[in-house]
PDB file of C-alpha atoms and ligand atoms in Angstrom:
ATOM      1  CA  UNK A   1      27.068   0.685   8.580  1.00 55.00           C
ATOM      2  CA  UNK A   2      24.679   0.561   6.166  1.00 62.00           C
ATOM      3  CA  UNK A   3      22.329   3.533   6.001  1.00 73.00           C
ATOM      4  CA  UNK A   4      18.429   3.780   5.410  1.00 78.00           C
ATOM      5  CA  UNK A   5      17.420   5.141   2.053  1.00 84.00           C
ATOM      6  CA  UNK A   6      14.121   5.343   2.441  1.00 94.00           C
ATOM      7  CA  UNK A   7      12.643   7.769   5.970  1.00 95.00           C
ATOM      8  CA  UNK A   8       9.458   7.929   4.448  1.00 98.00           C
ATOM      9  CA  UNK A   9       7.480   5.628   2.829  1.00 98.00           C
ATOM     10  CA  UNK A  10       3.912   4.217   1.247  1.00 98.00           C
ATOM     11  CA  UNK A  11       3.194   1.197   1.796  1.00 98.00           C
ATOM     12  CA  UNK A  12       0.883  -0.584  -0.327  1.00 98.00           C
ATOM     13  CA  UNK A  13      -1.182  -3.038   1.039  1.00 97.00           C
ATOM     14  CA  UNK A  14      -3.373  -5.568  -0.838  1.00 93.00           C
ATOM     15  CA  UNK A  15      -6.721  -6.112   0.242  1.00 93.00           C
ATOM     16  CA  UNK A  16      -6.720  -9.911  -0.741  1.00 91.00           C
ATOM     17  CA  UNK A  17      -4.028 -10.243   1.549  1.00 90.00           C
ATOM     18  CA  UNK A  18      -6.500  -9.074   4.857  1.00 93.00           C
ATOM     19  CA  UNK A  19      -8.497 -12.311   4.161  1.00 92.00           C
ATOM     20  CA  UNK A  20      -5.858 -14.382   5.188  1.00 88.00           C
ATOM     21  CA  UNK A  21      -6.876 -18.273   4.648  1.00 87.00           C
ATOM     22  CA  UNK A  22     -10.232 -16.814   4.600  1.00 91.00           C
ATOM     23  CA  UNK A  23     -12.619 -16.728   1.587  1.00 91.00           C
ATOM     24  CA  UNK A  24     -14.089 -13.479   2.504  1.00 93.00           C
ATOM     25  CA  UNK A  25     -13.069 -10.582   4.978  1.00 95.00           C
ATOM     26  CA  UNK A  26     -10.745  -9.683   7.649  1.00 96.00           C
ATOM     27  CA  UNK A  27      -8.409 -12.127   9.182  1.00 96.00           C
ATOM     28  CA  UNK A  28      -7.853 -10.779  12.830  1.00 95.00           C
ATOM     29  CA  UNK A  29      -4.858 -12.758  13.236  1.00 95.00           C
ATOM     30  CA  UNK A  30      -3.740 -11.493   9.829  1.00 94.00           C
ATOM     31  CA  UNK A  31      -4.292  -8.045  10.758  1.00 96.00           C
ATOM     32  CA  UNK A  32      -2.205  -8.307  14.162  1.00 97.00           C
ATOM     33  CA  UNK A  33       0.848 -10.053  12.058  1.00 97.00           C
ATOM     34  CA  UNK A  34       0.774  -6.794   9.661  1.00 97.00           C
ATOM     35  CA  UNK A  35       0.558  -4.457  12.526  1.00 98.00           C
ATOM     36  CA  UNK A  36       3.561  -5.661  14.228  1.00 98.00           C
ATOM     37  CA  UNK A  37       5.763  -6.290  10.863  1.00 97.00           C
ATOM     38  CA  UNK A  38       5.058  -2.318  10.305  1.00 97.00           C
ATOM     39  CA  UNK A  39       5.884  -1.272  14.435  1.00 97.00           C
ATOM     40  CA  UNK A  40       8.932  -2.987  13.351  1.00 96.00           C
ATOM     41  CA  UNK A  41       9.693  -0.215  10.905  1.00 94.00           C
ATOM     42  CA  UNK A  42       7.808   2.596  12.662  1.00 95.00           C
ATOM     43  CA  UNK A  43      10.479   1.627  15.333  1.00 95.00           C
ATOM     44  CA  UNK A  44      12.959   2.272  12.863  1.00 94.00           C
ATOM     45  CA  UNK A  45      11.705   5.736  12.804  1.00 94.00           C
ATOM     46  CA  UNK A  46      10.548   5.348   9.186  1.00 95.00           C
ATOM     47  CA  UNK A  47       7.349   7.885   8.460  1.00 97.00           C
ATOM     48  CA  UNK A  48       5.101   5.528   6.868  1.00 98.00           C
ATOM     49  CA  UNK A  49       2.157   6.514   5.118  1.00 98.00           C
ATOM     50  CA  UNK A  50      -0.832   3.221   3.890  1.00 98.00           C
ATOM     51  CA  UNK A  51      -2.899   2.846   1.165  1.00 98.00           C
ATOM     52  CA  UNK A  52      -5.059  -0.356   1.057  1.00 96.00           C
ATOM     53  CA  UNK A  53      -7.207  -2.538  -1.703  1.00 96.00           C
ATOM     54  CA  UNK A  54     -10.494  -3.377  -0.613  1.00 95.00           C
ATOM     55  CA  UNK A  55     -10.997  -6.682  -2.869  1.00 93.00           C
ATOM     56  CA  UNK A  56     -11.207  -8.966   0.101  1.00 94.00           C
ATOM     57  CA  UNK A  57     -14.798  -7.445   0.732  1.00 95.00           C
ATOM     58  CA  UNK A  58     -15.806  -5.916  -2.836  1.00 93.00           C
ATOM     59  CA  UNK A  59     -13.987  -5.777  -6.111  1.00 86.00           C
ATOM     60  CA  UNK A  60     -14.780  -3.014  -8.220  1.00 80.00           C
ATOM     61  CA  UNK A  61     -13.780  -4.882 -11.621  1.00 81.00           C
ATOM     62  CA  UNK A  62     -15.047  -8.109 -11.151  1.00 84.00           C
ATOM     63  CA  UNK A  63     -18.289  -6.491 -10.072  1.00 83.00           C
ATOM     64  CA  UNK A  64     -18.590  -4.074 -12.999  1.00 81.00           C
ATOM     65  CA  UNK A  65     -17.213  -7.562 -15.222  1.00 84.00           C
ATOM     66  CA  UNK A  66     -20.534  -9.275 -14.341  1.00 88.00           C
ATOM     67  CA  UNK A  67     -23.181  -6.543 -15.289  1.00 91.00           C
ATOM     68  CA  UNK A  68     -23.020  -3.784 -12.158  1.00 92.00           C
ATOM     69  CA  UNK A  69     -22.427   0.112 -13.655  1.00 95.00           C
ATOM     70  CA  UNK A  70     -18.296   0.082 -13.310  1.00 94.00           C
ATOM     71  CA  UNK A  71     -18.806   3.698 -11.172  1.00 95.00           C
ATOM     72  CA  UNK A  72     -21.459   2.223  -8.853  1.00 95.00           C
ATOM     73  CA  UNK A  73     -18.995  -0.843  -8.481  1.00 95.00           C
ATOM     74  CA  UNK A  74     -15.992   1.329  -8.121  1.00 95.00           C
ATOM     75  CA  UNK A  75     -17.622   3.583  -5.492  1.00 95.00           C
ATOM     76  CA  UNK A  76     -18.476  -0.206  -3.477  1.00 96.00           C
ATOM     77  CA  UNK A  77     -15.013  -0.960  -4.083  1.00 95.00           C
ATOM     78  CA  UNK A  78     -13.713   2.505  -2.115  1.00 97.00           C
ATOM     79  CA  UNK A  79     -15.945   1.791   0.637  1.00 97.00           C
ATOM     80  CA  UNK A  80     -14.060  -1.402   1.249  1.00 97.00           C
ATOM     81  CA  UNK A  81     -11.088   0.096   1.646  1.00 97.00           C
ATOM     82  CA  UNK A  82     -12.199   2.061   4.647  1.00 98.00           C
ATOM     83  CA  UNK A  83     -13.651  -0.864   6.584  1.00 97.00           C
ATOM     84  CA  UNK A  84      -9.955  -2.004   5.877  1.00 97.00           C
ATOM     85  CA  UNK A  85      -8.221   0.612   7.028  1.00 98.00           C
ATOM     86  CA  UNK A  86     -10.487   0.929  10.076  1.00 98.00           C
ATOM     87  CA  UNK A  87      -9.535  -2.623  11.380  1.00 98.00           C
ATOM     88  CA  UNK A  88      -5.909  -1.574  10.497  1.00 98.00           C
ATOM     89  CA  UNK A  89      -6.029   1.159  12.076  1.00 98.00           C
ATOM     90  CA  UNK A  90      -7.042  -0.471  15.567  1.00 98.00           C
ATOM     91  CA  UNK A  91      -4.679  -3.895  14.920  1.00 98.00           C
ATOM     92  CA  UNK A  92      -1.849  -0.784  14.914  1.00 98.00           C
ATOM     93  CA  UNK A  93      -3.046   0.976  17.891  1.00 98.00           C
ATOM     94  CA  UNK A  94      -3.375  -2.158  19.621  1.00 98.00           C
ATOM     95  CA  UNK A  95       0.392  -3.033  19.390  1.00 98.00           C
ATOM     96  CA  UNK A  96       0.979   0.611  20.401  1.00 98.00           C
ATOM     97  CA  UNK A  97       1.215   2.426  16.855  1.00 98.00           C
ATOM     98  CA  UNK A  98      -0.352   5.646  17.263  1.00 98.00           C
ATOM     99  CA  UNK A  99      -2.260   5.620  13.880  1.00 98.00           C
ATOM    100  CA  UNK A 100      -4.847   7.938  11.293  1.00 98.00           C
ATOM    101  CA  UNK A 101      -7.363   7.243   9.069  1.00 98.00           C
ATOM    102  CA  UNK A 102      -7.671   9.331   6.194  1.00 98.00           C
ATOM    103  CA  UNK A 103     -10.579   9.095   3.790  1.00 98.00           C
ATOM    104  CA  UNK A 104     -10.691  10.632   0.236  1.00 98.00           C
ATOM    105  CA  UNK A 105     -14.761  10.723   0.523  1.00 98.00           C
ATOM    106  CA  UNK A 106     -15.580  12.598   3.210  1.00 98.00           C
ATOM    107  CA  UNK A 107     -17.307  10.830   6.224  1.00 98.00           C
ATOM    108  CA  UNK A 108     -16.044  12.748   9.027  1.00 97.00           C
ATOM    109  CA  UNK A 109     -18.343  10.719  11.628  1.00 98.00           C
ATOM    110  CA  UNK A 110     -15.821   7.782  10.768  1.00 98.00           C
ATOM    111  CA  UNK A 111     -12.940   9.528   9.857  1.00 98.00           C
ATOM    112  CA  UNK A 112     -11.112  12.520   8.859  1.00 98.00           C
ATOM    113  CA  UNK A 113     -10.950  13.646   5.334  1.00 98.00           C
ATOM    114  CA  UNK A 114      -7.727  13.463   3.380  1.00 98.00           C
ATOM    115  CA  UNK A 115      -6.031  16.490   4.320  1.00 98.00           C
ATOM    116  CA  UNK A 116      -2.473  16.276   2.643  1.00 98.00           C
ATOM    117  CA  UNK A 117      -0.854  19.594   4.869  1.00 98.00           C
ATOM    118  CA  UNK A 118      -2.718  17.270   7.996  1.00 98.00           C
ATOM    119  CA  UNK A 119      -1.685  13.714   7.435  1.00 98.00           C
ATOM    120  CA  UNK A 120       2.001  15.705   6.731  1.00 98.00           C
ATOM    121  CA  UNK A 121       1.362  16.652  10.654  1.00 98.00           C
ATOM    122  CA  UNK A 122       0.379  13.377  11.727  1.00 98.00           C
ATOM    123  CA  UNK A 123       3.453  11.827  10.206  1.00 98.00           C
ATOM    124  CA  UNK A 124       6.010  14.303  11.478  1.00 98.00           C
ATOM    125  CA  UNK A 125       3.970  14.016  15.028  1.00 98.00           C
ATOM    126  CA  UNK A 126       4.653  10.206  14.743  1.00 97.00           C
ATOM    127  CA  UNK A 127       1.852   8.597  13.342  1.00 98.00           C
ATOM    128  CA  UNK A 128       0.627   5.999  11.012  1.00 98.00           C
ATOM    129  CA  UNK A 129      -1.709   7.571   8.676  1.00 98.00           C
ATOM    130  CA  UNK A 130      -3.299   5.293   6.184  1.00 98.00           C
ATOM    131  CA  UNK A 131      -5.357   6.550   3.141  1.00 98.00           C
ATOM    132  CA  UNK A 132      -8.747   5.193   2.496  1.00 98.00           C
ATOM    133  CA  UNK A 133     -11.062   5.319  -0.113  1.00 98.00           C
ATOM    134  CA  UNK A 134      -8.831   5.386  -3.302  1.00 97.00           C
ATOM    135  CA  UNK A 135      -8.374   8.487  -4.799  1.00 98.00           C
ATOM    136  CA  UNK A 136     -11.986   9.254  -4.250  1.00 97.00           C
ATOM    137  CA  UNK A 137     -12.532   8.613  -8.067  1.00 97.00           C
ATOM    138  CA  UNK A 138     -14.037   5.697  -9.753  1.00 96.00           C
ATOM    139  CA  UNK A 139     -11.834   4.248 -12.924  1.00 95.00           C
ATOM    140  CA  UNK A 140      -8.538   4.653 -10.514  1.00 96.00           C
ATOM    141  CA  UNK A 141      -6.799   1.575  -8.720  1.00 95.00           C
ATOM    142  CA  UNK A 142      -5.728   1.641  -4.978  1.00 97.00           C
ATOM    143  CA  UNK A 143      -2.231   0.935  -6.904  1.00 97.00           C
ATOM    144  CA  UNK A 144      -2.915   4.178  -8.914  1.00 98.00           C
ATOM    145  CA  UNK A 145      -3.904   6.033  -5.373  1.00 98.00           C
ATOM    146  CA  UNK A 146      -0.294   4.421  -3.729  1.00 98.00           C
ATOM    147  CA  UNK A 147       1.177   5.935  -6.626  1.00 98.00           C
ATOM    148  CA  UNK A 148      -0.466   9.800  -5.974  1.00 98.00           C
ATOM    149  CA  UNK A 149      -0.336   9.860  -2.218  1.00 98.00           C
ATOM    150  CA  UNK A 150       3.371   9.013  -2.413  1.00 98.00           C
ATOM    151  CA  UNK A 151       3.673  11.985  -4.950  1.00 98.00           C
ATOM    152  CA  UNK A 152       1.911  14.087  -2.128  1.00 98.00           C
ATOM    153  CA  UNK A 153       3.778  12.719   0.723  1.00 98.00           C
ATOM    154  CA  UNK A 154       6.831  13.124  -0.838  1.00 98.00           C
ATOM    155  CA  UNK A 155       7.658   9.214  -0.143  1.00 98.00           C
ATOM    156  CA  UNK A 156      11.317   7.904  -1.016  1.00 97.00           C
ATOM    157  CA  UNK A 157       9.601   4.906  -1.889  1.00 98.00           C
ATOM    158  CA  UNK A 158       6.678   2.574  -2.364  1.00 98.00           C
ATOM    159  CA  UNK A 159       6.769  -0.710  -0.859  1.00 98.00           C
ATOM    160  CA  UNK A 160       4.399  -3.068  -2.568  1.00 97.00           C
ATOM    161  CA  UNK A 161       3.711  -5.852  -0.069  1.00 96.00           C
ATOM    162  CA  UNK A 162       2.897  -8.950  -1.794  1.00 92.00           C
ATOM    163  CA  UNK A 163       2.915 -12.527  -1.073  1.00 89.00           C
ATOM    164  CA  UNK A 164       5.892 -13.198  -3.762  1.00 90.00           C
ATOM    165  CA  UNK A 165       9.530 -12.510  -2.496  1.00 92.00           C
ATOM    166  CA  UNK A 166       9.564  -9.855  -5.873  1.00 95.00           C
ATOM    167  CA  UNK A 167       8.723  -9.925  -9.507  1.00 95.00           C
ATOM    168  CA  UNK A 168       9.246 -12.798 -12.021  1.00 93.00           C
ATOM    169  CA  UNK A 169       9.058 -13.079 -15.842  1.00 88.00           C
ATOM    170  CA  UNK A 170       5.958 -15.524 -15.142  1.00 85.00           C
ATOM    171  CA  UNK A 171       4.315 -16.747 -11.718  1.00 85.00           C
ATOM    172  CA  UNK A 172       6.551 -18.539  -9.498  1.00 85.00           C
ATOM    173  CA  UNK A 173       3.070 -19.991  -7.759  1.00 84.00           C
ATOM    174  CA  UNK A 174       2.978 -22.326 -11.125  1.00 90.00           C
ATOM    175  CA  UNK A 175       5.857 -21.648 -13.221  1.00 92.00           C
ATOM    176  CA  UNK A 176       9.140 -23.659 -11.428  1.00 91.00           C
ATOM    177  CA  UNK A 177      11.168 -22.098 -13.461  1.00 94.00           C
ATOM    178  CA  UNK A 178      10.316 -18.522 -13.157  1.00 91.00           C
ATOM    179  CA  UNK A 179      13.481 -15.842 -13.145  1.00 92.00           C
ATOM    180  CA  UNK A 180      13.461 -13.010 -10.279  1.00 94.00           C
ATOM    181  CA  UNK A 181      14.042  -9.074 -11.131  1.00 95.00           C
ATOM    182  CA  UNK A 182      16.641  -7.820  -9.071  1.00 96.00           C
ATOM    183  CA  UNK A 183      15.977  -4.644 -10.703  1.00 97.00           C
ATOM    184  CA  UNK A 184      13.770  -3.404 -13.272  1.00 96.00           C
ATOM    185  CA  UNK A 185      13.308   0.060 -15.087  1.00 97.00           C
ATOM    186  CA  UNK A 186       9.378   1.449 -15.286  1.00 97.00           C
ATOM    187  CA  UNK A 187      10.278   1.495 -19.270  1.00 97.00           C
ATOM    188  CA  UNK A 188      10.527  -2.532 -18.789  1.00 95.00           C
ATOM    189  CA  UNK A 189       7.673  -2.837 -16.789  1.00 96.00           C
ATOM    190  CA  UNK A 190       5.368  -0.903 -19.118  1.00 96.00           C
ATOM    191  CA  UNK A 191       6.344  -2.114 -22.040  1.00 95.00           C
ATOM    192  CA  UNK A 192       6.604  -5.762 -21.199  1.00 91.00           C
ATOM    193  CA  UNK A 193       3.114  -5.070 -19.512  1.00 91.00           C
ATOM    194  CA  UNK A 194       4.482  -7.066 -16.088  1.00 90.00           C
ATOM    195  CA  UNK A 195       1.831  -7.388 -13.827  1.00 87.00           C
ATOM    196  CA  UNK A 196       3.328  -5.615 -10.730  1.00 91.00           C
ATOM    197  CA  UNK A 197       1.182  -2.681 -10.832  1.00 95.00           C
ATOM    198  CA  UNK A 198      -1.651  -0.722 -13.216  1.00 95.00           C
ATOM    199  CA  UNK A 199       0.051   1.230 -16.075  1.00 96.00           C
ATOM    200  CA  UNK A 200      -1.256   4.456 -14.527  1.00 97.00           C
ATOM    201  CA  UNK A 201       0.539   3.963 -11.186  1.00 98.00           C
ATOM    202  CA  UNK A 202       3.754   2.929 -13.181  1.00 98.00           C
ATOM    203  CA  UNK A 203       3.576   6.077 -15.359  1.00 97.00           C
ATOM    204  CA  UNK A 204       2.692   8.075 -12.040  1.00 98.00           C
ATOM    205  CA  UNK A 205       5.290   6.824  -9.960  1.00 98.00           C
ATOM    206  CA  UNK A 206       8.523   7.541 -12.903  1.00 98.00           C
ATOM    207  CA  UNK A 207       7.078  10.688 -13.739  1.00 98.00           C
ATOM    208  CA  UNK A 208       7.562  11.882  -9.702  1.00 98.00           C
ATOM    209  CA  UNK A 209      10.761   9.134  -9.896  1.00 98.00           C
ATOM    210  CA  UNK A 210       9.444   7.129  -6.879  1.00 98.00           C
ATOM    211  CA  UNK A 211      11.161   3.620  -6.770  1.00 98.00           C
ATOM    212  CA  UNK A 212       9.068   0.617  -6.195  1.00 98.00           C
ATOM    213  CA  UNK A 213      10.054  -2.139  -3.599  1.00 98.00           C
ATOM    214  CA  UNK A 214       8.067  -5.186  -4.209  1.00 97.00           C
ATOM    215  CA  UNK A 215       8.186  -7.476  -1.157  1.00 97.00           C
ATOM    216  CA  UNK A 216       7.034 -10.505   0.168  1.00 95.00           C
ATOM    217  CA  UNK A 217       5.086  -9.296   3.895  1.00 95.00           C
ATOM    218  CA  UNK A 218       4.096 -12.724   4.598  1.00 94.00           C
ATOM    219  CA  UNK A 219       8.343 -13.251   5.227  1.00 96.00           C
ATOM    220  CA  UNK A 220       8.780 -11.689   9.005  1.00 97.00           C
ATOM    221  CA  UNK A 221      11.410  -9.052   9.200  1.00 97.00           C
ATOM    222  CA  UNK A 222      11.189  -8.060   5.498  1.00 97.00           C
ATOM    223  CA  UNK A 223       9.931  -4.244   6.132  1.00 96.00           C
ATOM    224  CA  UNK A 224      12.485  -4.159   8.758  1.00 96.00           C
ATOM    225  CA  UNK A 225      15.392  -5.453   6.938  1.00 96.00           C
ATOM    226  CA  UNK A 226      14.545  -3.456   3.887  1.00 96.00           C
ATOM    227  CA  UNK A 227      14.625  -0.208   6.315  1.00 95.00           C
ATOM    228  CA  UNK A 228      18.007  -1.313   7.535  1.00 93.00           C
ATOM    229  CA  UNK A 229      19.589  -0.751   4.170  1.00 93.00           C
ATOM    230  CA  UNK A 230      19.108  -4.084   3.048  1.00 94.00           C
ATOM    231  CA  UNK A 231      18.477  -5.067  -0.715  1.00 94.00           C
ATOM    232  CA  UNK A 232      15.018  -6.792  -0.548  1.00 95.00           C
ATOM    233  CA  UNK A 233      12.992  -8.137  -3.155  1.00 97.00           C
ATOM    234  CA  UNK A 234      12.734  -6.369  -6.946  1.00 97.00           C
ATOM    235  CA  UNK A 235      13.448  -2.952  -7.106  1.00 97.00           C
ATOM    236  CA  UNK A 236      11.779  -0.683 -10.064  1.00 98.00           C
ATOM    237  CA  UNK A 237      13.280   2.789 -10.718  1.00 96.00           C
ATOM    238  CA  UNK A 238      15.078   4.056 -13.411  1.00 87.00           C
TER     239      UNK A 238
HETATM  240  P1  GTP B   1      -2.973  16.931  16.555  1.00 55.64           P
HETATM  241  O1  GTP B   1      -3.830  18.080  16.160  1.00 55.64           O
HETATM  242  O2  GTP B   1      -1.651  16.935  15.876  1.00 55.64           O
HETATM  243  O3  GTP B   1      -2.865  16.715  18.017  1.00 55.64           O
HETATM  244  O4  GTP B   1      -3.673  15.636  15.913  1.00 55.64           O
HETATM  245  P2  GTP B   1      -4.759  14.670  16.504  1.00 55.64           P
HETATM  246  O5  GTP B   1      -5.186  13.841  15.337  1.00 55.64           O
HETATM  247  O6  GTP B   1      -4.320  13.905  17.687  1.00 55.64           O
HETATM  248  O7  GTP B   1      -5.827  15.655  17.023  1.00 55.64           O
HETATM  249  P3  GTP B   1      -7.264  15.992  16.532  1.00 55.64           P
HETATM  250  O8  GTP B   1      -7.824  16.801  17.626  1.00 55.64           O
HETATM  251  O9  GTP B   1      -7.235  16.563  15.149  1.00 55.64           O
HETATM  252  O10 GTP B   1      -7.999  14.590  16.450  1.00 55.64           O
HETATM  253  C1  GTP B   1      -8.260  13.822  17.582  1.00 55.64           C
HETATM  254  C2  GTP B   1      -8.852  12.500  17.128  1.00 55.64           C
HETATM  255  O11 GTP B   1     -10.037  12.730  16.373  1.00 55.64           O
HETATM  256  C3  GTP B   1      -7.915  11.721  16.208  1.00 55.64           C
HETATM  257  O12 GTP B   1      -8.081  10.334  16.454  1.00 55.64           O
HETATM  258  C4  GTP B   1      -8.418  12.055  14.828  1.00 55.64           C
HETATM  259  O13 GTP B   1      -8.172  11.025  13.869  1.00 55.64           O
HETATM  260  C5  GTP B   1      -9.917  12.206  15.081  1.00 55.64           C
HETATM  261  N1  GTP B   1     -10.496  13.132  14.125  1.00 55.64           N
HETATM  262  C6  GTP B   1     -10.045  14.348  13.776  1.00 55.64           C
HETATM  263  N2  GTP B   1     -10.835  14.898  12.832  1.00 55.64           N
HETATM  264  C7  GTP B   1     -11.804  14.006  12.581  1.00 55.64           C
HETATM  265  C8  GTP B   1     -12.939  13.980  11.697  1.00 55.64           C
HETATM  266  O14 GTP B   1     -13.206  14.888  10.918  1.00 55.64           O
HETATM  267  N3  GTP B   1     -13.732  12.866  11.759  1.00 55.64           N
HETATM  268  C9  GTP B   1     -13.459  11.839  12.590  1.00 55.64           C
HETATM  269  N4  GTP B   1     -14.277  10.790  12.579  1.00 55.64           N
HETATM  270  N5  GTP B   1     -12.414  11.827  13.422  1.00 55.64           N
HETATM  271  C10 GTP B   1     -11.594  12.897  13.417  1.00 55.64           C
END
């Protein structure tokens, strides 16, 4: 039988992906597909720890691109990411996930602050617990924040959900002829500068030798099969 390598992970989550075939915002029906591909895996008995983008409601860089202060933009950008993980958070408990909100900026009347020794509780206790508001910092991606809360977790892995089945030399969306990565070292994917994630979650993530699983969510079963032991779309490690 093939065994699970990976009891807990951190899921990354991109916040483009919540729109759905929307322009702007939260698809509901989105939302509910996500919850149940993740009860899937919390089934599995996988401890899974979330860190979402917020760019379906604000994105820092573009912002900061077209004249706003980058920090100002940055701190807009963070405050997405909780109005994400708060509709996440209730798509999960309404397929029966018993789930946390964490936030790096405190707001306690919404949610609890990051407490690593606490959301370490909430997973062993059986919960969801997904991180909002970045690293708290401006200048650092959600991908960079992935990166550091799987440090702190201690995560065997983090699972970048994406809407490609893994990465390619070029973008399968207009390239036909665009090769796969089975597997890919973080040397390759810095120094070839493939857009999978930011440099700084790369670095972050070989330094604490975290492998990367990029996936493609919008495949049902794909969390599921990858916690059965299954090889699933690219792999980065060393
Ligand atoms: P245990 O202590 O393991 O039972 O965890 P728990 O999260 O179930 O209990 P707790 O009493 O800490 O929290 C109860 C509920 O209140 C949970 O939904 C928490 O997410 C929420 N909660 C806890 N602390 C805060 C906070 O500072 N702000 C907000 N808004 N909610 C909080």
């Amino acid at each position: 039988m093939i065994q699970n390598p990976y009891k807990r992970i951190l899921l990354k989550l991109s916040g483009e992906a919540f729109k759905g075939d929307r322009d702007y915002g939260i698809d509901p029906s989105f939302l509910t597909y996500v919850a149940n591909e993740l009860k899937q895996g919390f089934e599995l008995g996988a401890q899974i720890g979330i860190v979402i983008g917020g760019g379906n409601i604000f994105r820092g860089i573009s912002a900061a691109a077209n004249g706003m202060d980058r920090v100002t933009a940055d701190h807009s950008g963070m405050l997405a990411t909780v109005m994400n993980a708060l509709a996440l958070r209730d798509a999960l408990e309404n397929v029966g996930v018993p789930t946390r909100v964490q936030t790096s900026i405190e707001m306690k009347e919404i949610a609890e602050p990051f407490i690593l020794r606490r959301a370490m509780r909430h997973l062993s206790k059986g919960r969801i617990v997904i991180f909002a508001a970045g690293t708290g910092n401006p200048y650092f991606t959600t991908d960079t924040t992935a990166a550091l809360r799987a440090a702190e977790i201690k995560a065997d892995v983090i699972i970048k959900a994406t809407k490609v089945d893994g990465v390619y030399d070029k973008d399968p969306m207009e390239h036909s002829d665009a090769k796969k990565f089975n597997h890919l070292s973080y040397m390759d994917v810095l120094k070839e500068n493939i857009q999978v994630m930011d440099s700084t979650a790369i670095s972050l993530s070989m330094d604490n030798k975290i492998p990367i699983v990029v996936l493609n969510l919008t495949e049902s079963g794909n969390i599921k099969s990858l916690l059965n032991g299954n090889t699933i779309g690219s792999k980065i490690g060393d």
